[in-house]
């Protein structure tokens, strides 16, 4: 009828010569249901109501996979509807010019109907069905661009993954490629270490939806960690073990607060023998220096073959006058590469992200933070390559940290970093005005003083659980 946004179905894309025999259709119903139609109006895939919200940008991808008889609708990086029994035969002879932002009913100009009331951008049509990984790439391309240089100078994330086939009436964008990890030639690490029996207990916190909690490597001591007693001058400094962290208190090592990194590296080099620690910048990278009124702290990230070791940090504390008094260490000495993990990882980051979202049970995605490839130390002293991912989900609500084995796809760590606390309180149930009051509110129940407490009111309060207190 040519009227925009009048409470009717609104088409984003349409190909066909009549709405009843459409060849291709993407539309939204007034209740927020998204519809993806192929091969006529009786072959449509629908989402739940309320999926598409007004006044917000959304990323919608529809996939029709003929060889696998599958159709899917993706919204903002999450598959929200799918059909694995679709018979993917296209209509023949019902084609017309592709309509963007409206449907077409009949020939000639002025035949457009059911207009979309909004803005459409970055429309693209592909000659093949996109995989789950490729759809997530399109939604969050920056997540997979590490910014590292490839041989020849090409930046990760700048390659074309698949050539688009786009009608002349549509302006499309080429998809970005997957940022592959670049690793050096794997070395061979010697195997020396001492076992310290510590329970592999999980840290406190929530569990991903439908998944058991995974122990964080920060909560266990592995065979690769060596925390000896240090002989200092005429005395000894014994480590205080907390989880996988060893704290050495009582140093009196001279230093300069104006040169915190240099001071920290000097004491770490002096202690590198008994700690079995490699202190050069290729193995211990400065993360940050924090200055307080009376102290400074330099924190270093352990590296192994050029990549970070997950949760492996060393910090050095200096007093106001510059002397070092404390070292905190979560360092993995003499790690060796786990079988099958030498060289480039078999699993790329987008595939790992799909695994993590499945484990969490993400139904509505808020944001994906850039991930990185790390070494995950195992209790036996070996290290596996893993993708470290941070997924911010709206449903289920949470900020999920996941580590996915870059060879097997196993979930190594999975937890919600947002912790919620429940409490208790007292509320009136039902309304005391209804049960004990009169037309003047609480006047009669309060001895003539409005809003004052009374025994009659107190007995009507009940205990309730107050959930998810921040």
Coordinates of C-alpha atoms in Angstrom, one line a residue:
X1 CA 0.0 0.0 0.0
X2 CA 3.0 2.3 -0.1
X3 CA 2.6 3.4 3.5
X4 CA 5.7 3.1 5.7
X5 CA 5.6 1.7 9.2
X6 CA 1.8 1.3 9.6
X7 CA 1.9 -1.9 11.8
X8 CA 2.2 -4.3 8.9
X9 CA 5.0 -6.7 7.7
X10 CA 8.0 -4.7 6.6
X11 CA 10.4 -6.2 4.0
X12 CA 14.2 -5.6 4.0
X13 CA 14.9 -7.7 0.9
X14 CA 12.5 -9.2 -1.7
X15 CA 12.9 -11.0 -5.0
X16 CA 9.9 -12.3 -6.9
X17 CA 6.9 -11.0 -8.8
X18 CA 4.3 -11.6 -6.1
X19 CA 4.5 -11.9 -2.3
X20 CA 2.8 -15.4 -2.5
X21 CA 5.5 -16.8 -4.8
X22 CA 8.6 -15.0 -3.6
X23 CA 12.0 -16.3 -4.5
X24 CA 13.8 -14.6 -1.7
X25 CA 12.4 -12.5 1.2
X26 CA 13.7 -11.1 4.5
X27 CA 11.2 -9.2 6.6
X28 CA 10.1 -8.3 10.1
X29 CA 6.7 -8.5 11.6
X30 CA 5.2 -5.8 13.8
X31 CA 5.9 -7.9 16.9
X32 CA 9.7 -8.2 16.1
X33 CA 9.6 -11.6 14.5
X34 CA 12.2 -12.0 11.7
X35 CA 11.2 -14.0 8.7
X36 CA 13.4 -15.6 6.0
X37 CA 11.6 -16.9 3.0
X38 CA 12.7 -18.9 0.0
X39 CA 10.7 -20.9 -2.6
X40 CA 7.4 -19.3 -1.8
X41 CA 5.5 -18.1 1.2
X42 CA 5.0 -21.7 2.6
X43 CA 8.8 -22.2 2.9
X44 CA 9.7 -19.6 5.6
X45 CA 11.9 -19.7 8.6
X46 CA 10.7 -17.6 11.5
X47 CA 12.3 -16.4 14.8
X48 CA 10.5 -15.8 18.1
X49 CA 8.7 -12.5 18.6
X50 CA 10.6 -9.5 19.9
X51 CA 13.9 -10.5 18.5
X52 CA 14.4 -7.3 16.4
X53 CA 14.2 -4.2 18.5
X54 CA 13.5 -0.7 17.2
X55 CA 16.0 2.2 17.2
X56 CA 19.1 -0.1 17.4
X57 CA 21.5 -1.2 14.7
X58 CA 21.4 -5.0 14.2
X59 CA 23.5 -7.4 12.1
X60 CA 21.2 -10.0 10.4
X61 CA 22.5 -12.9 8.3
X62 CA 20.3 -15.5 6.6
X63 CA 21.9 -18.7 5.3
X64 CA 20.3 -21.2 2.9
X65 CA 22.6 -24.2 2.6
X66 CA 21.3 -26.5 -0.2
X67 CA 23.8 -29.4 0.1
X68 CA 23.1 -29.7 3.9
X69 CA 19.3 -28.9 3.7
X70 CA 19.8 -26.2 6.3
X71 CA 18.5 -22.7 6.8
X72 CA 19.4 -20.3 9.5
X73 CA 18.8 -16.8 10.8
X74 CA 21.6 -15.0 12.7
X75 CA 21.1 -11.9 14.8
X76 CA 24.1 -9.9 16.1
X77 CA 26.4 -12.9 15.9
X78 CA 24.1 -15.5 17.4
X79 CA 22.1 -18.1 15.5
X80 CA 18.5 -17.6 16.7
X81 CA 16.6 -19.9 14.4
X82 CA 17.5 -22.9 12.2
X83 CA 16.0 -25.6 10.1
X84 CA 17.9 -28.8 9.3
X85 CA 15.2 -30.3 7.0
X86 CA 14.8 -27.6 4.4
X87 CA 14.5 -28.8 0.8
X88 CA 16.6 -26.2 -1.0
X89 CA 15.2 -25.9 -4.5
X90 CA 14.8 -22.4 -5.7
X91 CA 11.9 -21.1 -7.7
X92 CA 12.4 -20.7 -11.4
X93 CA 10.6 -18.0 -13.4
X94 CA 9.4 -15.9 -10.5
X95 CA 12.3 -13.4 -10.6
X96 CA 12.0 -9.7 -10.8
X97 CA 14.4 -6.8 -9.9
X98 CA 15.7 -7.2 -6.3
X99 CA 13.8 -4.9 -4.0
X100 CA 15.6 -3.4 -1.0
X101 CA 13.4 -2.0 1.7
X102 CA 10.1 -3.1 0.2
X103 CA 8.2 -6.0 -1.4
X104 CA 6.8 -6.0 -5.0
X105 CA 3.3 -6.8 -6.0
X106 CA 2.7 -6.7 -9.7
X107 CA 4.7 -5.2 -12.6
X108 CA 5.7 -1.7 -13.2
X109 CA 6.6 1.3 -11.1
X110 CA 4.6 2.0 -8.0
X111 CA 4.0 -1.7 -7.2
X112 CA 6.2 -1.7 -4.1
X113 CA 4.4 -2.6 -0.9
X114 CA 5.1 -3.2 2.8
X115 CA 8.0 -0.8 3.0
X116 CA 10.7 -1.1 5.7
X117 CA 10.6 1.9 8.1
X118 CA 14.3 2.3 9.0
X119 CA 17.9 2.3 7.6
X120 CA 19.6 -0.6 5.8
X121 CA 23.3 -0.7 5.3
X122 CA 26.2 -3.0 4.2
X123 CA 23.9 -5.4 2.2
X124 CA 25.8 -8.3 0.6
X125 CA 24.8 -11.5 -1.2
X126 CA 27.2 -14.4 -1.4
X127 CA 27.4 -17.2 -4.0
X128 CA 27.8 -19.9 -1.4
X129 CA 26.3 -20.6 2.1
X130 CA 28.4 -19.0 4.8
X131 CA 29.6 -21.3 7.7
X132 CA 29.0 -20.5 11.3
X133 CA 32.6 -19.3 11.7
X134 CA 32.3 -16.9 8.7
X135 CA 29.0 -15.4 10.0
X136 CA 30.7 -14.6 13.3
X137 CA 33.7 -13.2 11.5
X138 CA 31.4 -10.8 9.6
X139 CA 29.7 -9.7 12.8
X140 CA 32.9 -9.1 14.8
X141 CA 35.8 -8.7 12.3
X142 CA 38.0 -6.8 14.6
X143 CA 38.1 -9.7 17.1
X144 CA 40.1 -11.8 14.6
X145 CA 42.5 -9.1 13.5
X146 CA 45.6 -9.5 15.7
X147 CA 47.4 -6.6 14.0
X148 CA 50.6 -8.7 13.6
X149 CA 52.5 -8.6 10.4
X150 CA 52.5 -11.5 8.0
X151 CA 55.4 -12.2 5.6
X152 CA 55.1 -9.7 2.8
X153 CA 53.5 -7.0 5.0
X154 CA 49.8 -8.0 4.8
X155 CA 47.9 -7.3 8.0
X156 CA 45.9 -10.1 9.7
X157 CA 42.2 -9.4 9.0
X158 CA 42.8 -7.7 5.7
X159 CA 42.5 -10.8 3.4
X160 CA 39.3 -11.7 1.5
X161 CA 37.9 -14.9 2.8
X162 CA 35.4 -15.4 -0.1
X163 CA 34.6 -13.4 -3.1
X164 CA 31.2 -11.8 -3.1
X165 CA 28.6 -12.0 -5.8
X166 CA 26.6 -8.8 -5.5
X167 CA 23.8 -7.6 -7.8
X168 CA 24.4 -4.2 -9.5
X169 CA 21.8 -2.6 -7.3
X170 CA 23.5 -3.6 -4.1
X171 CA 26.7 -2.1 -2.6
X172 CA 28.5 -4.9 -0.7
X173 CA 31.7 -5.2 1.3
X174 CA 34.2 -8.0 1.1
X175 CA 34.4 -10.2 4.2
X176 CA 37.6 -10.0 6.2
X177 CA 39.8 -13.1 6.6
X178 CA 40.7 -15.0 9.7
X179 CA 43.7 -13.8 11.6
X180 CA 46.0 -16.8 11.7
X181 CA 48.5 -17.1 14.6
X182 CA 52.1 -16.6 13.7
X183 CA 54.5 -18.7 15.8
X184 CA 58.2 -19.1 15.7
X185 CA 60.1 -22.4 15.3
X186 CA 59.1 -24.5 18.3
X187 CA 62.0 -25.0 20.7
X188 CA 62.7 -27.9 23.1
X189 CA 62.4 -27.1 26.8
X190 CA 64.2 -29.1 29.4
X191 CA 62.0 -30.6 32.1
X192 CA 62.9 -29.8 35.6
X193 CA 60.6 -29.1 38.5
X194 CA 59.2 -30.0 41.9
X195 CA 55.8 -31.3 42.7
X196 CA 53.9 -29.5 45.3
X197 CA 50.6 -31.3 46.2
X198 CA 47.8 -28.8 46.0
X199 CA 44.2 -29.7 45.3
X200 CA 43.0 -28.8 41.8
X201 CA 40.0 -27.0 43.3
X202 CA 37.9 -24.6 41.2
X203 CA 37.8 -21.0 42.2
X204 CA 34.6 -19.6 43.6
X205 CA 32.1 -18.3 41.1
X206 CA 29.3 -19.1 38.8
X207 CA 29.1 -21.8 36.2
X208 CA 28.3 -21.4 32.5
X209 CA 24.8 -22.4 31.5
X210 CA 24.6 -26.2 31.3
X211 CA 28.3 -26.7 31.9
X212 CA 30.4 -27.8 34.9
X213 CA 32.8 -25.3 36.3
X214 CA 36.4 -25.7 34.9
X215 CA 39.3 -25.2 37.3
X216 CA 41.4 -22.1 36.5
X217 CA 45.1 -22.8 36.2
X218 CA 45.6 -20.0 38.7
X219 CA 44.1 -22.2 41.4
X220 CA 46.6 -25.1 41.1
X221 CA 50.3 -25.7 41.4
X222 CA 51.8 -27.6 38.5
X223 CA 54.8 -29.8 38.3
X224 CA 56.6 -27.0 36.3
X225 CA 56.5 -24.6 39.2
X226 CA 59.6 -24.4 41.5
X227 CA 59.3 -22.3 44.7
X228 CA 62.3 -23.1 46.8
X229 CA 63.5 -21.5 50.0
X230 CA 65.9 -18.7 49.1
X231 CA 69.2 -18.3 50.9
X232 CA 69.8 -14.6 51.3
X233 CA 73.0 -13.5 53.1
X234 CA 73.0 -15.2 56.5
X235 CA 69.3 -16.1 56.5
X236 CA 66.5 -17.6 54.4
X237 CA 63.3 -16.4 52.9
X238 CA 60.6 -19.1 52.7
X239 CA 57.8 -18.8 50.1
X240 CA 54.2 -18.3 51.2
X241 CA 52.1 -20.3 48.8
X242 CA 48.6 -19.1 48.0
X243 CA 47.0 -21.2 45.3
X244 CA 49.6 -21.2 42.5
X245 CA 51.2 -18.0 43.7
X246 CA 54.4 -17.9 45.8
X247 CA 55.1 -14.7 47.8
X248 CA 58.6 -14.0 49.1
X249 CA 58.6 -11.4 51.9
X250 CA 61.6 -9.8 53.6
X251 CA 64.1 -8.7 50.9
X252 CA 66.3 -5.7 51.5
X253 CA 67.5 -5.3 47.9
X254 CA 68.7 -1.8 47.0
X255 CA 66.9 -0.1 44.1
X256 CA 65.7 3.1 42.5
X257 CA 62.0 4.0 42.3
X258 CA 62.7 6.2 39.3
X259 CA 63.9 3.1 37.5
X260 CA 61.4 0.4 38.6
X261 CA 61.8 -2.0 35.6
X262 CA 65.6 -2.0 35.8
X263 CA 65.5 -2.5 39.6
X264 CA 63.0 -5.4 39.2
X265 CA 64.9 -7.1 36.5
X266 CA 68.1 -6.9 38.6
X267 CA 66.6 -8.7 41.6
X268 CA 64.9 -11.3 39.4
X269 CA 68.2 -12.0 37.6
X270 CA 69.9 -12.4 41.0
X271 CA 67.2 -14.9 42.0
X272 CA 66.9 -16.6 38.6
X273 CA 69.1 -19.6 39.6
X274 CA 67.0 -21.0 42.4
X275 CA 63.7 -19.8 40.9
X276 CA 64.7 -21.3 37.5
X277 CA 63.4 -18.1 35.9
X278 CA 64.4 -16.7 32.5
X279 CA 64.4 -12.9 33.1
X280 CA 65.3 -11.5 29.6
X281 CA 62.5 -9.5 27.8
X282 CA 61.9 -12.4 25.4
X283 CA 60.7 -14.5 28.3
X284 CA 59.5 -11.9 30.8
X285 CA 57.6 -8.9 29.4
X286 CA 56.8 -5.8 31.4
X287 CA 53.0 -5.4 31.7
X288 CA 52.7 -2.3 33.9
X289 CA 54.3 -0.2 36.7
X290 CA 52.0 1.2 39.4
X291 CA 53.2 3.9 41.8
X292 CA 51.6 4.6 45.1
X293 CA 52.4 7.2 47.8
X294 CA 54.7 4.8 49.6
X295 CA 55.5 2.0 47.2
X296 CA 55.8 0.9 43.5
X297 CA 55.0 -2.4 41.8
X298 CA 56.4 -3.7 38.5
X299 CA 54.4 -6.6 37.0
X300 CA 55.7 -8.9 34.3
X301 CA 54.0 -11.4 32.0
X302 CA 55.8 -14.7 31.4
X303 CA 56.2 -15.6 27.7
X304 CA 56.9 -19.0 26.2
X305 CA 58.0 -19.2 22.6
X306 CA 56.7 -15.7 22.0
X307 CA 53.2 -16.1 23.4
X308 CA 51.9 -15.3 26.9
X309 CA 51.6 -18.1 29.5
X310 CA 48.1 -17.9 30.9
X311 CA 47.9 -16.4 34.4
X312 CA 51.7 -16.5 34.7
X313 CA 52.8 -13.2 36.2
X314 CA 55.7 -12.0 38.4
X315 CA 55.5 -8.7 40.4
X316 CA 58.2 -6.9 42.3
X317 CA 57.4 -4.4 45.1
X318 CA 59.6 -1.5 46.0
X319 CA 59.3 0.7 49.1
X320 CA 59.3 4.5 49.1
X321 CA 63.1 4.7 49.2
X322 CA 63.4 2.3 46.3
X323 CA 64.5 -0.9 48.1
X324 CA 62.8 -4.2 47.0
X325 CA 61.0 -6.0 49.9
X326 CA 58.7 -8.5 48.1
X327 CA 58.4 -10.7 45.1
X328 CA 55.1 -12.4 44.1
X329 CA 55.6 -15.2 41.5
X330 CA 53.3 -17.4 39.4
X331 CA 55.9 -18.6 37.1
X332 CA 56.2 -21.9 35.2
X333 CA 59.8 -23.0 34.9
X334 CA 61.0 -25.3 32.1
X335 CA 57.6 -25.8 30.4
X336 CA 57.6 -28.3 27.6
X337 CA 55.2 -28.3 24.6
X338 CA 52.3 -30.8 24.9
X339 CA 52.1 -33.4 22.2
X340 CA 50.4 -32.1 19.1
X341 CA 50.8 -28.4 20.1
X342 CA 54.0 -27.6 18.3
X343 CA 53.7 -25.1 15.5
X344 CA 50.6 -23.2 14.3
X345 CA 47.3 -24.2 16.1
X346 CA 44.9 -26.4 14.3
X347 CA 41.9 -24.5 15.5
X348 CA 41.5 -20.9 14.5
X349 CA 40.0 -18.2 16.7
X350 CA 36.5 -18.0 15.1
X351 CA 36.0 -21.7 15.4
X352 CA 37.1 -21.5 19.1
X353 CA 34.6 -18.7 19.6
X354 CA 31.8 -20.9 18.2
X355 CA 32.8 -23.6 20.7
X356 CA 32.8 -21.2 23.6
X357 CA 29.3 -19.7 22.7
X358 CA 27.9 -23.2 22.5
X359 CA 29.4 -24.1 25.9
X360 CA 27.9 -20.9 27.4
X361 CA 24.6 -21.3 25.7
X362 CA 24.6 -17.8 24.3
X363 CA 21.1 -16.7 23.1
X364 CA 21.7 -13.0 22.8
X365 CA 25.2 -11.6 22.4
X366 CA 26.3 -8.1 23.6
X367 CA 29.9 -7.9 22.7
X368 CA 33.0 -10.0 22.0
X369 CA 36.4 -8.6 23.2
X370 CA 39.5 -9.3 21.2
X371 CA 41.0 -12.7 22.0
X372 CA 44.6 -14.0 21.9
X373 CA 46.5 -17.2 21.6
X374 CA 48.2 -18.2 24.8
X375 CA 50.0 -21.2 26.4
X376 CA 47.9 -23.0 29.0
X377 CA 50.1 -24.8 31.6
X378 CA 48.9 -28.3 32.5
X379 CA 49.5 -30.0 35.9
X380 CA 52.0 -32.4 34.4
X381 CA 54.4 -29.5 33.4
X382 CA 53.4 -29.4 29.7
X383 CA 51.7 -26.4 27.9
X384 CA 49.0 -26.5 25.3
X385 CA 48.1 -23.7 22.9
X386 CA 44.7 -22.2 23.7
X387 CA 42.4 -19.3 22.6
X388 CA 41.7 -16.9 25.4
X389 CA 38.3 -15.4 24.8
X390 CA 36.0 -12.9 26.6
X391 CA 32.4 -13.0 25.7
X392 CA 29.9 -10.5 27.0
X393 CA 26.4 -12.1 26.8
X394 CA 23.0 -10.5 27.3
X395 CA 21.3 -13.9 27.6
X396 CA 22.5 -15.6 29.7
X397 CA 23.7 -12.4 31.4
X398 CA 27.4 -12.5 32.1
X399 CA 31.0 -11.7 31.2
X400 CA 32.4 -15.1 30.3
X401 CA 36.1 -15.9 30.2
X402 CA 36.9 -19.0 28.2
X403 CA 40.0 -20.9 27.2
X404 CA 39.6 -23.3 24.3
X405 CA 42.2 -25.8 23.4
X406 CA 43.6 -24.7 20.0
X407 CA 44.0 -28.3 18.9
X408 CA 41.2 -30.4 20.4
X409 CA 38.6 -27.7 21.0
X410 CA 38.2 -28.7 24.6
X411 CA 37.0 -26.1 27.1
X412 CA 40.0 -25.6 29.4
X413 CA 38.6 -22.7 31.5
X414 CA 35.1 -21.5 31.6
X415 CA 33.6 -19.0 34.1
X416 CA 31.6 -15.9 34.5
X417 CA 33.8 -13.1 35.7
X418 CA 30.7 -11.2 37.1
X419 CA 29.9 -12.4 40.5
X420 CA 26.4 -11.9 42.0
X421 CA 25.5 -12.0 45.6
X422 CA 22.0 -12.9 47.0
X423 CA 20.7 -11.3 50.2
X424 CA 17.6 -11.3 52.4
X425 CA 15.2 -8.6 53.4
X426 CA 11.7 -7.9 54.7
X427 CA 8.8 -6.7 52.7
X428 CA 5.1 -6.2 53.2
X429 CA 3.0 -8.8 51.5
X430 CA 0.2 -8.0 50.9
X431 CA -0.1 -4.2 51.1
X432 CA -0.8 -3.4 54.8
X433 CA -3.1 -0.6 53.8
X434 CA -5.4 -3.3 52.2
X435 CA -5.3 -5.6 55.2
X436 CA -5.0 -3.3 58.3
X437 CA -5.5 0.3 57.1
X438 CA -8.5 2.5 56.1
X439 CA -9.2 5.3 53.7
X440 CA -6.7 7.4 55.5
X441 CA -3.8 5.1 54.8
X442 CA -1.9 3.9 57.8
X443 CA -3.2 6.5 60.2
X444 CA -5.2 4.2 62.4
X445 CA -2.4 1.6 62.7
X446 CA 0.2 4.1 63.8
X447 CA -1.2 5.6 66.9
X448 CA -2.1 8.8 65.0
X449 CA 1.4 9.3 63.5
X450 CA 1.7 8.6 59.8
X451 CA 4.6 6.3 58.6
X452 CA 5.6 5.2 62.1
X453 CA 6.1 1.5 62.8
X454 CA 3.8 -0.6 64.9
X455 CA 3.5 -4.2 66.1
X456 CA 0.5 -4.7 63.8
X457 CA 2.6 -3.6 60.8
X458 CA 5.8 -5.6 61.8
X459 CA 3.9 -8.8 61.9
X460 CA 2.9 -8.4 58.3
X461 CA 6.4 -8.3 57.0
X462 CA 7.9 -11.4 55.4
X463 CA 11.4 -12.5 54.6
X464 CA 12.3 -12.6 50.9
X465 CA 15.5 -13.4 49.0
X466 CA 17.0 -10.4 47.2
X467 CA 18.8 -11.9 44.2
X468 CA 21.8 -10.7 42.2
X469 CA 22.8 -7.8 44.5
X470 CA 25.9 -6.0 43.1

